[in-house]
PDB file of C-alpha atoms in Angstrom:
ATOM      1  CA  MET A   1      -0.042  -0.015  -0.004  1.00  0.00           C
ATOM      2  CA  SER A   2       1.293   3.441  -0.944  1.00  0.00           C
ATOM      3  CA  GLU A   3       1.936   6.085   1.774  1.00  0.00           C
ATOM      4  CA  TYR A   4       1.815   9.843   1.284  1.00  0.00           C
ATOM      5  CA  ARG A   5       2.577  12.982   3.138  1.00  0.00           C
ATOM      6  CA  ILE A   6      -0.083  15.577   2.952  1.00  0.00           C
ATOM      7  CA  GLU A   7       1.731  17.588   0.391  1.00  0.00           C
ATOM      8  CA  ASP A   8       1.998  14.485  -1.840  1.00  0.00           C
ATOM      9  CA  LEU A   9      -1.598  13.647  -1.359  1.00  0.00           C
ATOM     10  CA  ALA A  10      -2.559  17.117  -2.403  1.00  0.00           C
ATOM     11  CA  HIS A  11      -0.461  16.994  -5.527  1.00  0.00           C
ATOM     12  CA  LEU A  12      -2.012  13.693  -6.613  1.00  0.00           C
ATOM     13  CA  SER A  13      -5.581  14.483  -5.797  1.00  0.00           C
ATOM     14  CA  GLY A  14      -5.627  18.056  -7.063  1.00  0.00           C
ATOM     15  CA  ALA A  15      -6.812  19.363  -3.726  1.00  0.00           C
ATOM     16  CA  THR A  16      -4.997  21.832  -1.622  1.00  0.00           C
ATOM     17  CA  VAL A  17      -3.472  21.060   1.770  1.00  0.00           C
ATOM     18  CA  ARG A  18      -5.964  23.520   3.283  1.00  0.00           C
ATOM     19  CA  THR A  19      -8.858  21.735   1.611  1.00  0.00           C
ATOM     20  CA  ILE A  20      -7.712  18.228   2.842  1.00  0.00           C
ATOM     21  CA  ARG A  21      -7.611  19.546   6.344  1.00  0.00           C
ATOM     22  CA  ALA A  22     -11.059  21.033   5.987  1.00  0.00           C
ATOM     23  CA  TYR A  23     -12.440  17.770   4.794  1.00  0.00           C
ATOM     24  CA  GLN A  24     -10.914  16.020   7.832  1.00  0.00           C
ATOM     25  CA  ASP A  25     -12.485  18.614  10.210  1.00  0.00           C
ATOM     26  CA  ARG A  26     -15.923  18.065   8.510  1.00  0.00           C
ATOM     27  CA  GLY A  27     -15.770  14.264   8.704  1.00  0.00           C
ATOM     28  CA  LEU A  28     -15.530  13.793   4.931  1.00  0.00           C
ATOM     29  CA  LEU A  29     -11.981  12.333   5.090  1.00  0.00           C
ATOM     30  CA  PRO A  30     -10.644   9.857   7.665  1.00  0.00           C
ATOM     31  CA  ARG A  31      -7.834  11.034   9.941  1.00  0.00           C
ATOM     32  CA  PRO A  32      -4.396   9.974   8.869  1.00  0.00           C
ATOM     33  CA  GLU A  33      -2.294   7.417  10.650  1.00  0.00           C
ATOM     34  CA  ARG A  34       0.084   9.096  13.165  1.00  0.00           C
ATOM     35  CA  ARG A  35       3.688   7.844  13.097  1.00  0.00           C
ATOM     36  CA  GLY A  36       5.845   9.655  15.484  1.00  0.00           C
ATOM     37  CA  ARG A  37       5.657  13.287  14.596  1.00  0.00           C
ATOM     38  CA  SER A  38       4.305  12.610  10.996  1.00  0.00           C
ATOM     39  CA  ASN A  39       0.858  12.082   9.499  1.00  0.00           C
ATOM     40  CA  VAL A  40       0.655   9.269   6.936  1.00  0.00           C
ATOM     41  CA  TYR A  41      -2.082   9.029   4.297  1.00  0.00           C
ATOM     42  CA  GLY A  42      -2.848   6.018   2.106  1.00  0.00           C
ATOM     43  CA  ASP A  43      -4.625   4.910  -1.061  1.00  0.00           C
ATOM     44  CA  ALA A  44      -7.993   5.050   0.671  1.00  0.00           C
ATOM     45  CA  HIS A  45      -7.548   8.810   1.372  1.00  0.00           C
ATOM     46  CA  LEU A  46      -6.626   9.405  -2.223  1.00  0.00           C
ATOM     47  CA  ALA A  47      -9.683   7.410  -3.454  1.00  0.00           C
ATOM     48  CA  ARG A  48     -11.901   9.291  -1.042  1.00  0.00           C
ATOM     49  CA  LEU A  49     -10.565  12.775  -2.289  1.00  0.00           C
ATOM     50  CA  ARG A  50     -11.278  11.734  -5.928  1.00  0.00           C
ATOM     51  CA  GLN A  51     -14.799  10.622  -4.986  1.00  0.00           C
ATOM     52  CA  ILE A  52     -15.460  14.006  -3.293  1.00  0.00           C
ATOM     53  CA  ALA A  53     -14.182  15.917  -6.366  1.00  0.00           C
ATOM     54  CA  ASP A  54     -16.444  13.767  -8.646  1.00  0.00           C
ATOM     55  CA  LEU A  55     -19.537  14.403  -6.526  1.00  0.00           C
ATOM     56  CA  LEU A  56     -18.716  18.096  -6.366  1.00  0.00           C
ATOM     57  CA  GLU A  57     -18.551  18.235 -10.165  1.00  0.00           C
ATOM     58  CA  ARG A  58     -22.023  16.456 -10.351  1.00  0.00           C
ATOM     59  CA  GLY A  59     -23.415  19.361  -8.286  1.00  0.00           C
ATOM     60  CA  TYR A  60     -23.604  17.791  -4.778  1.00  0.00           C
ATOM     61  CA  THR A  61     -23.033  19.985  -1.806  1.00  0.00           C
ATOM     62  CA  LEU A  62     -20.497  19.000   0.870  1.00  0.00           C
ATOM     63  CA  ALA A  63     -23.439  18.174   3.334  1.00  0.00           C
ATOM     64  CA  SER A  64     -24.900  15.793   0.676  1.00  0.00           C
ATOM     65  CA  ILE A  65     -21.595  14.306  -0.030  1.00  0.00           C
ATOM     66  CA  LYS A  66     -21.088  13.551   3.710  1.00  0.00           C
ATOM     67  CA  GLU A  67     -24.417  11.640   3.815  1.00  0.00           C
ATOM     68  CA  LEU A  68     -23.502   9.592   0.670  1.00  0.00           C
ATOM     69  CA  LEU A  69     -20.079   8.693   1.993  1.00  0.00           C
ATOM     70  CA  GLU A  70     -21.438   7.704   5.316  1.00  0.00           C
ATOM     71  CA  ALA A  71     -23.978   5.451   3.451  1.00  0.00           C
ATOM     72  CA  TRP A  72     -20.985   4.003   1.510  1.00  0.00           C
ATOM     73  CA  ASP A  73     -19.133   3.429   4.699  1.00  0.00           C
ATOM     74  CA  ASN A  74     -22.206   1.628   6.185  1.00  0.00           C
ATOM     75  CA  GLY A  75     -22.208  -0.884   3.334  1.00  0.00           C
ATOM     76  CA  ARG A  76     -24.702   0.765   0.964  1.00  0.00           C
ATOM     77  CA  GLY A  77     -23.550   1.188  -2.633  1.00  0.00           C
ATOM     78  CA  LEU A  78     -23.333   4.498  -4.477  1.00  0.00           C
ATOM     79  CA  GLY A  79     -23.930   2.873  -7.951  1.00  0.00           C
ATOM     80  CA  GLY A  80     -27.807   3.521  -7.943  1.00  0.00           C
ATOM     81  CA  VAL A  81     -27.372   7.135  -6.722  1.00  0.00           C
ATOM     82  CA  LEU A  82     -24.616   7.987  -9.196  1.00  0.00           C
ATOM     83  CA  GLY A  83     -26.761   6.374 -12.035  1.00  0.00           C
ATOM     84  CA  LEU A  84     -29.656   8.714 -11.106  1.00  0.00           C
ATOM     85  CA  VAL A  85     -27.329  11.672 -11.111  1.00  0.00           C
ATOM     86  CA  ALA A  86     -25.984  10.698 -14.530  1.00  0.00           C
ATOM     87  CA  GLU A  87     -29.479  10.300 -15.864  1.00  0.00           C
ATOM     88  CA  VAL A  88     -30.642  13.761 -14.498  1.00  0.00           C
ATOM     89  CA  ASN A  89     -27.485  15.386 -15.841  1.00  0.00           C
ATOM     90  CA  GLY A  90     -27.746  13.708 -19.229  1.00  0.00           C
ATOM     91  CA  PRO A  91     -28.751  15.463 -22.478  1.00  0.00           C
ATOM     92  CA  TRP A  92     -32.356  16.611 -22.740  1.00  0.00           C
ATOM     93  CA  THR A  93     -32.190  16.691 -26.564  1.00  0.00           C
ATOM     94  CA  ASP A  94     -30.709  14.580 -29.357  1.00  0.00           C
ATOM     95  CA  GLU A  95     -29.301  17.691 -30.987  1.00  0.00           C
ATOM     96  CA  GLN A  96     -25.443  17.744 -31.204  1.00  0.00           C
ATOM     97  CA  ALA A  97     -23.377  20.811 -30.740  1.00  0.00           C
ATOM     98  CA  ASP A  98     -21.470  22.146 -33.802  1.00  0.00           C
ATOM     99  CA  ARG A  99     -18.798  24.759 -34.613  1.00  0.00           C
ATOM    100  CA  ILE A 100     -18.810  27.688 -36.928  1.00  0.00           C
ATOM    101  CA  THR A 101     -16.025  30.045 -38.002  1.00  0.00           C
ATOM    102  CA  ARG A 102     -16.392  33.867 -37.949  1.00  0.00           C
ATOM    103  CA  ALA A 103     -16.248  33.969 -41.696  1.00  0.00           C
ATOM    104  CA  GLU A 104     -19.087  31.323 -42.050  1.00  0.00           C
ATOM    105  CA  LEU A 105     -21.077  33.188 -39.433  1.00  0.00           C
ATOM    106  CA  ASP A 106     -20.756  36.552 -41.316  1.00  0.00           C
ATOM    107  CA  GLU A 107     -21.750  34.818 -44.561  1.00  0.00           C
ATOM    108  CA  THR A 108     -24.814  33.183 -42.939  1.00  0.00           C
ATOM    109  CA  PHE A 109     -25.938  36.650 -41.875  1.00  0.00           C
ATOM    110  CA  GLY A 110     -25.617  38.809 -44.927  1.00  0.00           C
ATOM    111  CA  GLY A 111     -21.811  38.859 -45.292  1.00  0.00           C
ATOM    112  CA  VAL A 112     -21.416  42.058 -43.141  1.00  0.00           C
ATOM    113  CA  PRO A 113     -19.786  41.666 -39.718  1.00  0.00           C
ATOM    114  CA  ASP A 114     -22.007  42.746 -36.905  1.00  0.00           C
ATOM    115  CA  GLU A 115     -20.142  42.931 -33.606  1.00  0.00           C
ATOM    116  CA  ARG A 116     -23.080  43.927 -31.527  1.00  0.00           C
ATOM    117  CA  ALA A 117     -25.161  41.009 -32.822  1.00  0.00           C
ATOM    118  CA  VAL A 118     -22.379  38.563 -32.170  1.00  0.00           C
ATOM    119  CA  GLN A 119     -22.022  39.801 -28.533  1.00  0.00           C
ATOM    120  CA  GLU A 120     -25.832  39.418 -28.076  1.00  0.00           C
ATOM    121  CA  ALA A 121     -25.581  35.835 -29.365  1.00  0.00           C
ATOM    122  CA  ILE A 122     -22.720  35.121 -26.958  1.00  0.00           C
ATOM    123  CA  GLU A 123     -24.663  36.503 -23.979  1.00  0.00           C
ATOM    124  CA  LEU A 124     -27.702  34.440 -24.956  1.00  0.00           C
ATOM    125  CA  GLY A 125     -25.598  31.326 -25.190  1.00  0.00           C
ATOM    126  CA  VAL A 126     -26.351  30.875 -28.959  1.00  0.00           C
ATOM    127  CA  LEU A 127     -22.575  31.155 -29.592  1.00  0.00           C
ATOM    128  CA  GLU A 128     -19.811  30.252 -27.182  1.00  0.00           C
ATOM    129  CA  PRO A 129     -16.242  31.420 -27.762  1.00  0.00           C
ATOM    130  CA  VAL A 130     -13.666  28.589 -28.226  1.00  0.00           C
ATOM    131  CA  PRO A 131     -10.701  29.084 -25.989  1.00  0.00           C
ATOM    132  CA  GLY A 132      -7.600  29.987 -27.994  1.00  0.00           C
ATOM    133  CA  ARG A 133      -9.554  30.476 -31.274  1.00  0.00           C
ATOM    134  CA  ASP A 134     -10.712  34.054 -31.834  1.00  0.00           C
ATOM    135  CA  ASP A 135     -12.220  33.086 -35.242  1.00  0.00           C
ATOM    136  CA  GLU A 136     -14.330  30.167 -34.173  1.00  0.00           C
ATOM    137  CA  PHE A 137     -17.486  29.568 -32.039  1.00  0.00           C
ATOM    138  CA  LEU A 138     -19.166  26.590 -30.517  1.00  0.00           C
ATOM    139  CA  VAL A 139     -22.872  26.358 -31.460  1.00  0.00           C
ATOM    140  CA  PRO A 140     -24.678  24.493 -28.592  1.00  0.00           C
ATOM    141  CA  SER A 141     -27.958  24.407 -30.682  1.00  0.00           C
ATOM    142  CA  PRO A 142     -27.407  24.529 -34.466  1.00  0.00           C
ATOM    143  CA  GLN A 143     -31.209  24.471 -34.902  1.00  0.00           C
ATOM    144  CA  GLU A 144     -31.519  27.649 -32.857  1.00  0.00           C
ATOM    145  CA  LEU A 145     -28.909  29.360 -35.004  1.00  0.00           C
ATOM    146  CA  ALA A 146     -30.623  28.148 -38.247  1.00  0.00           C
ATOM    147  CA  VAL A 147     -33.905  29.577 -37.069  1.00  0.00           C
ATOM    148  CA  ALA A 148     -32.179  32.882 -36.463  1.00  0.00           C
ATOM    149  CA  ALA A 149     -30.712  32.773 -39.988  1.00  0.00           C
ATOM    150  CA  GLU A 150     -34.054  32.111 -41.579  1.00  0.00           C
ATOM    151  CA  LEU A 151     -35.721  34.926 -39.683  1.00  0.00           C
ATOM    152  CA  TYR A 152     -32.862  37.356 -40.791  1.00  0.00           C
ATOM    153  CA  ALA A 153     -33.254  36.167 -44.323  1.00  0.00           C
ATOM    154  CA  ALA A 154     -36.944  36.957 -44.126  1.00  0.00           C
ATOM    155  CA  GLY A 155     -36.122  40.516 -43.206  1.00  0.00           C
ATOM    156  CA  VAL A 156     -36.069  40.562 -39.346  1.00  0.00           C
ATOM    157  CA  PRO A 157     -33.096  42.560 -37.861  1.00  0.00           C
ATOM    158  CA  LEU A 158     -30.650  40.475 -35.825  1.00  0.00           C
ATOM    159  CA  LEU A 159     -31.255  42.596 -32.703  1.00  0.00           C
ATOM    160  CA  ALA A 160     -34.951  41.960 -32.956  1.00  0.00           C
ATOM    161  CA  VAL A 161     -34.323  38.327 -33.279  1.00  0.00           C
ATOM    162  CA  ALA A 162     -32.264  38.434 -30.064  1.00  0.00           C
ATOM    163  CA  GLY A 163     -34.972  40.334 -28.301  1.00  0.00           C
ATOM    164  CA  HIS A 164     -37.628  37.801 -29.354  1.00  0.00           C
ATOM    165  CA  LEU A 165     -35.366  35.017 -28.098  1.00  0.00           C
ATOM    166  CA  ARG A 166     -34.984  36.675 -24.761  1.00  0.00           C
ATOM    167  CA  GLU A 167     -38.716  37.017 -24.483  1.00  0.00           C
ATOM    168  CA  LEU A 168     -39.447  33.424 -25.597  1.00  0.00           C
ATOM    169  CA  ARG A 169     -36.787  32.026 -23.271  1.00  0.00           C
ATOM    170  CA  SER A 170     -38.294  33.558 -20.159  1.00  0.00           C
ATOM    171  CA  GLN A 171     -41.657  31.988 -21.114  1.00  0.00           C
ATOM    172  CA  VAL A 172     -40.147  28.605 -21.862  1.00  0.00           C
ATOM    173  CA  GLU A 173     -38.179  28.615 -18.590  1.00  0.00           C
ATOM    174  CA  HIS A 174     -41.431  29.187 -16.736  1.00  0.00           C
ATOM    175  CA  ILE A 175     -42.981  26.226 -18.536  1.00  0.00           C
ATOM    176  CA  ALA A 176     -40.001  24.021 -17.616  1.00  0.00           C
ATOM    177  CA  THR A 177     -40.086  25.067 -14.008  1.00  0.00           C
ATOM    178  CA  ARG A 178     -43.830  24.331 -13.781  1.00  0.00           C
ATOM    179  CA  PHE A 179     -43.344  20.906 -15.446  1.00  0.00           C
ATOM    180  CA  LEU A 180     -40.553  20.018 -12.974  1.00  0.00           C
ATOM    181  CA  GLU A 181     -42.680  21.137  -9.971  1.00  0.00           C
ATOM    182  CA  PHE A 182     -45.608  19.095 -11.339  1.00  0.00           C
ATOM    183  CA  THR A 183     -43.636  15.946 -11.850  1.00  0.00           C
ATOM    184  CA  THR A 184     -41.815  16.352  -8.459  1.00  0.00           C
ATOM    185  CA  GLU A 185     -45.112  16.547  -6.622  1.00  0.00           C
ATOM    186  CA  HIS A 186     -46.919  13.691  -8.406  1.00  0.00           C
ATOM    187  CA  VAL A 187     -44.081  11.348  -9.544  1.00  0.00           C
ATOM    188  CA  PHE A 188     -40.891  11.791  -7.506  1.00  0.00           C
ATOM    189  CA  ALA A 189     -42.309  12.766  -4.169  1.00  0.00           C
ATOM    190  CA  ARG A 190     -42.189   9.222  -3.020  1.00  0.00           C
ATOM    191  CA  TYR A 191     -38.419   9.081  -3.395  1.00  0.00           C
ATOM    192  CA  LEU A 192     -37.662  12.192  -1.408  1.00  0.00           C
ATOM    193  CA  GLY A 193     -37.980  10.581   2.041  1.00  0.00           C
ATOM    194  CA  HIS A 194     -34.600   8.691   1.806  1.00  0.00           C
ATOM    195  CA  ARG A 195     -31.411  10.625   2.107  1.00  0.00           C
ATOM    196  CA  PRO A 196     -29.651   9.272   0.256  1.00  0.00           C
ATOM    197  CA  PRO A 197     -32.110   7.014  -1.563  1.00  0.00           C
ATOM    198  CA  THR A 198     -31.589   3.291  -1.644  1.00  0.00           C
ATOM    199  CA  ASP A 199     -30.126   1.760  -4.764  1.00  0.00           C
ATOM    200  CA  ALA A 200     -33.455   0.310  -5.668  1.00  0.00           C
ATOM    201  CA  ASP A 201     -35.260   3.622  -5.377  1.00  0.00           C
ATOM    202  CA  ALA A 202     -32.370   5.420  -7.221  1.00  0.00           C
ATOM    203  CA  ALA A 203     -32.619   2.947 -10.120  1.00  0.00           C
ATOM    204  CA  GLU A 204     -36.361   3.288 -10.275  1.00  0.00           C
ATOM    205  CA  ALA A 205     -36.200   7.076 -10.281  1.00  0.00           C
ATOM    206  CA  ALA A 206     -33.573   7.026 -12.959  1.00  0.00           C
ATOM    207  CA  ALA A 207     -35.872   4.830 -15.136  1.00  0.00           C
ATOM    208  CA  LEU A 208     -38.707   7.417 -14.524  1.00  0.00           C
ATOM    209  CA  VAL A 209     -36.482  10.291 -15.578  1.00  0.00           C
ATOM    210  CA  ARG A 210     -35.601   8.436 -18.745  1.00  0.00           C
ATOM    211  CA  ARG A 211     -39.374   7.953 -19.534  1.00  0.00           C
ATOM    212  CA  LEU A 212     -40.455  11.438 -18.563  1.00  0.00           C
ATOM    213  CA  ARG A 213     -37.495  13.219 -20.362  1.00  0.00           C
ATOM    214  CA  PRO A 214     -39.225  13.666 -23.703  1.00  0.00           C
ATOM    215  CA  LEU A 215     -42.743  14.508 -22.357  1.00  0.00           C
ATOM    216  CA  ALA A 216     -42.088  18.199 -21.726  1.00  0.00           C
ATOM    217  CA  GLN A 217     -41.066  18.838 -25.346  1.00  0.00           C
ATOM    218  CA  GLN A 218     -43.840  16.643 -26.642  1.00  0.00           C
ATOM    219  CA  THR A 219     -46.442  18.520 -24.634  1.00  0.00           C
ATOM    220  CA  VAL A 220     -45.083  21.939 -25.698  1.00  0.00           C
ATOM    221  CA  ASP A 221     -44.896  20.888 -29.393  1.00  0.00           C
ATOM    222  CA  ALA A 222     -48.535  19.623 -29.277  1.00  0.00           C
ATOM    223  CA  GLU A 223     -49.838  22.813 -27.490  1.00  0.00           C
ATOM    224  CA  LEU A 224     -47.952  25.174 -29.798  1.00  0.00           C
ATOM    225  CA  ALA A 225     -49.368  23.347 -32.838  1.00  0.00           C
ATOM    226  CA  ARG A 226     -52.887  23.616 -31.497  1.00  0.00           C
ATOM    227  CA  ALA A 227     -52.328  27.367 -30.706  1.00  0.00           C
ATOM    228  CA  MET A 228     -51.048  28.015 -34.162  1.00  0.00           C
ATOM    229  CA  ARG A 229     -53.996  26.177 -35.706  1.00  0.00           C
ATOM    230  CA  THR A 230     -56.305  28.395 -33.676  1.00  0.00           C
ATOM    231  CA  PHE A 231     -54.648  31.818 -34.213  1.00  0.00           C
ATOM    232  CA  ALA A 232     -52.607  31.716 -37.322  1.00  0.00           C
ATOM    233  CA  PRO A 233     -55.301  31.508 -39.958  1.00  0.00           C
ATOM    234  CA  ARG A 234     -57.167  34.402 -38.306  1.00  0.00           C
ATOM    235  CA  HIS A 235     -54.042  36.499 -37.836  1.00  0.00           C
ATOM    236  CA  LEU A 236     -52.575  35.930 -41.366  1.00  0.00           C
ATOM    237  CA  GLN A 237     -55.884  36.465 -43.154  1.00  0.00           C
ATOM    238  CA  GLN A 238     -56.418  39.738 -41.249  1.00  0.00           C
ATOM    239  CA  HIS A 239     -52.970  41.043 -42.134  1.00  0.00           C
ATOM    240  CA  LEU A 240     -52.246  39.436 -45.488  1.00  0.00           C
ATOM    241  CA  ALA A 241     -55.719  38.879 -47.107  1.00  0.00           C
ATOM    242  CA  PRO A 242     -58.038  41.496 -45.686  1.00  0.00           C
ATOM    243  CA  GLY A 243     -61.647  41.518 -46.876  1.00  0.00           C
ATOM    244  CA  PRO A 244     -63.327  44.535 -48.528  1.00  0.00           C
ATOM    245  CA  PRO A 245     -63.814  47.547 -46.466  1.00  0.00           C
ATOM    246  CA  PRO A 246     -67.372  48.067 -45.066  1.00  0.00           C
ATOM    247  CA  ALA A 247     -69.787  50.021 -47.179  1.00  0.00           C
ATOM    248  CA  TRP A 248     -70.589  53.590 -46.137  1.00  0.00           C
ATOM    249  CA  ASP A 249     -74.206  52.699 -45.211  1.00  0.00           C
ATOM    250  CA  ASP A 250     -72.991  49.767 -42.970  1.00  0.00           C
ATOM    251  CA  GLU A 251     -70.583  51.822 -40.994  1.00  0.00           C
ATOM    252  CA  PRO A 252     -71.891  54.647 -38.754  1.00  0.00           C
ATOM    253  CA  ARG A 253     -70.001  57.918 -39.472  1.00  0.00           C
ATOM    254  CA  PRO A 254     -70.048  61.095 -37.308  1.00  0.00           C
ATOM    255  CA  VAL A 255     -71.814  64.073 -38.938  1.00  0.00           C
ATOM    256  CA  VAL A 256     -70.630  67.589 -38.237  1.00  0.00           C
ATOM    257  CA  LEU A 257     -73.138  70.300 -38.441  1.00  0.00           C
ATOM    258  CA  PRO A 258     -72.330  73.964 -39.067  1.00  0.00           C
ATOM    259  CA  ALA A 259     -72.028  75.928 -35.865  1.00  0.00           C
ATOM    260  CA  GLU A 260     -74.661  78.547 -36.941  1.00  0.00           C
ATOM    261  CA  THR A 261     -77.209  75.716 -37.548  1.00  0.00           C
ATOM    262  CA  VAL A 262     -76.555  74.195 -34.116  1.00  0.00           C
ATOM    263  CA  ARG A 263     -76.851  77.573 -32.468  1.00  0.00           C
ATOM    264  CA  ALA A 264     -80.107  78.338 -34.112  1.00  0.00           C
ATOM    265  CA  VAL A 265     -81.635  75.006 -33.260  1.00  0.00           C
ATOM    266  CA  ARG A 266     -80.579  75.450 -29.644  1.00  0.00           C
ATOM    267  CA  GLU A 267     -82.265  78.760 -29.498  1.00  0.00           C
ATOM    268  CA  LEU A 268     -85.348  77.317 -30.997  1.00  0.00           C
ATOM    269  CA  VAL A 269     -85.836  74.237 -28.725  1.00  0.00           C
ATOM    270  CA  GLY A 270     -83.471  74.630 -25.961  1.00  0.00           C
ATOM    271  CA  ALA A 271     -80.291  72.866 -25.234  1.00  0.00           C
ATOM    272  CA  GLU A 272     -81.913  69.856 -23.550  1.00  0.00           C
ATOM    273  CA  ASN A 273     -83.917  69.076 -26.707  1.00  0.00           C
ATOM    274  CA  LEU A 274     -81.189  69.811 -29.197  1.00  0.00           C
ATOM    275  CA  SER A 275     -80.100  66.243 -29.953  1.00  0.00           C
ATOM    276  CA  ALA A 276     -83.653  64.907 -30.160  1.00  0.00           C
ATOM    277  CA  PHE A 277     -84.710  67.617 -32.509  1.00  0.00           C
ATOM    278  CA  ILE A 278     -81.801  67.106 -34.886  1.00  0.00           C
ATOM    279  CA  ALA A 279     -82.506  63.246 -34.879  1.00  0.00           C
ATOM    280  CA  ALA A 280     -86.215  63.830 -35.575  1.00  0.00           C
ATOM    281  CA  ALA A 281     -85.472  66.354 -38.291  1.00  0.00           C
ATOM    282  CA  ALA A 282     -83.107  63.937 -39.935  1.00  0.00           C
ATOM    283  CA  GLU A 283     -85.597  60.960 -39.708  1.00  0.00           C
ATOM    284  CA  ARG A 284     -88.381  63.285 -41.195  1.00  0.00           C
ATOM    285  CA  GLU A 285     -86.164  64.260 -44.037  1.00  0.00           C
ATOM    286  CA  VAL A 286     -85.262  60.579 -44.803  1.00  0.00           C
ATOM    287  CA  ARG A 287     -88.977  59.600 -44.779  1.00  0.00           C
ATOM    288  CA  ALA A 288     -89.817  62.505 -47.065  1.00  0.00           C
ATOM    289  CA  ARG A 289     -87.236  61.500 -49.551  1.00  0.00           C
ATOM    290  CA  THR A 290     -88.336  57.983 -49.464  1.00  0.00           C
ATOM    291  CA  LEU A 291     -91.938  59.021 -50.215  1.00  0.00           C
ATOM    292  CA  ASP A 292     -90.776  61.234 -53.074  1.00  0.00           C
ATOM    293  CA  ALA A 293     -88.800  58.353 -54.588  1.00  0.00           C
ATOM    294  CA  LEU A 294     -91.825  56.089 -54.337  1.00  0.00           C
ATOM    295  CA  ALA A 295     -94.099  58.701 -55.871  1.00  0.00           C
ATOM    296  CA  THR A 296     -91.711  59.374 -58.760  1.00  0.00           C
ATOM    297  CA  ALA A 297     -91.420  55.732 -59.512  1.00  0.00           C
ATOM    298  CA  HIS A 298     -95.097  55.289 -59.875  1.00  0.00           C
ATOM    299  CA  ARG A 299     -95.865  58.550 -61.670  1.00  0.00           C
ATOM    300  CA  PRO A 300     -95.417  57.327 -65.357  1.00  0.00           C
ATOM    301  CA  ALA A 301     -97.825  54.413 -64.868  1.00  0.00           C
ATOM    302  CA  ALA A 302    -100.473  56.734 -63.408  1.00  0.00           C
ATOM    303  CA  ALA A 303    -100.133  58.986 -66.510  1.00  0.00           C
ATOM    304  CA  GLU A 304    -100.677  56.144 -68.924  1.00  0.00           C
ATOM    305  CA  GLU A 305    -103.863  55.017 -67.158  1.00  0.00           C
ATOM    306  CA  THR A 306    -105.359  58.603 -67.592  1.00  0.00           C
TER     307      THR A 306
END
């Protein structure tokens, strides 16, 4: 069995001497063997430090790691728990990341460099700089970049595309949060009582994560299609194929009377009767003109009879 001084253990594990001592104080790392005036560490200490580093990378807190390691020391395996963690941290899409050069990016978006749009894309995570390569970017979602390119080709300014993505992202993040709260309440609640969960519970939960993984996207896809079927025809017809404007007689129009006429009528009937008098006068005029039209239409026939 190998033996290490604390400095050697720190070098091999990647942890600092201070961190190793802090782990010992918190009970995460067994105390070293004391030999005279020296502390001696072994392979078990090195393996434990590597386990802690792995769990930290997976997102566990030190308190959770302590519970897991105590379970390990008591004879319960970590395989199921780590399998569950791997399932949760696994990809939630089949899409593969890609790379794009700055020249290809500029050509995709009109051939004119746009530094502000590139910075917006980096802030949104649509592009990620590649360390050591100023002329190349990682594209986590080529599909998202392709959508931006299509919108730009259709005439949408790049900054407007970025603004739309920010708004859409906040709404989708709300949907994702609600879906996770819903499944936690109704599906995963029964696994939350064990800290850490048993191997059997962890394996069962991992299988459920695998089954539920595509459901969020399938639900959103189906609901978006339903909403587009409902609203798109009405919206596009209104803006792209509007019907004929309403006829004059079908659309009420305001009528402005000369000020002198209004003043004269007010003096005649009083302010309280002004509107009623004008309406009655208009109705009387319409009836008179209708009677005149009917009389004119029948006058030739009456003349022939005489």
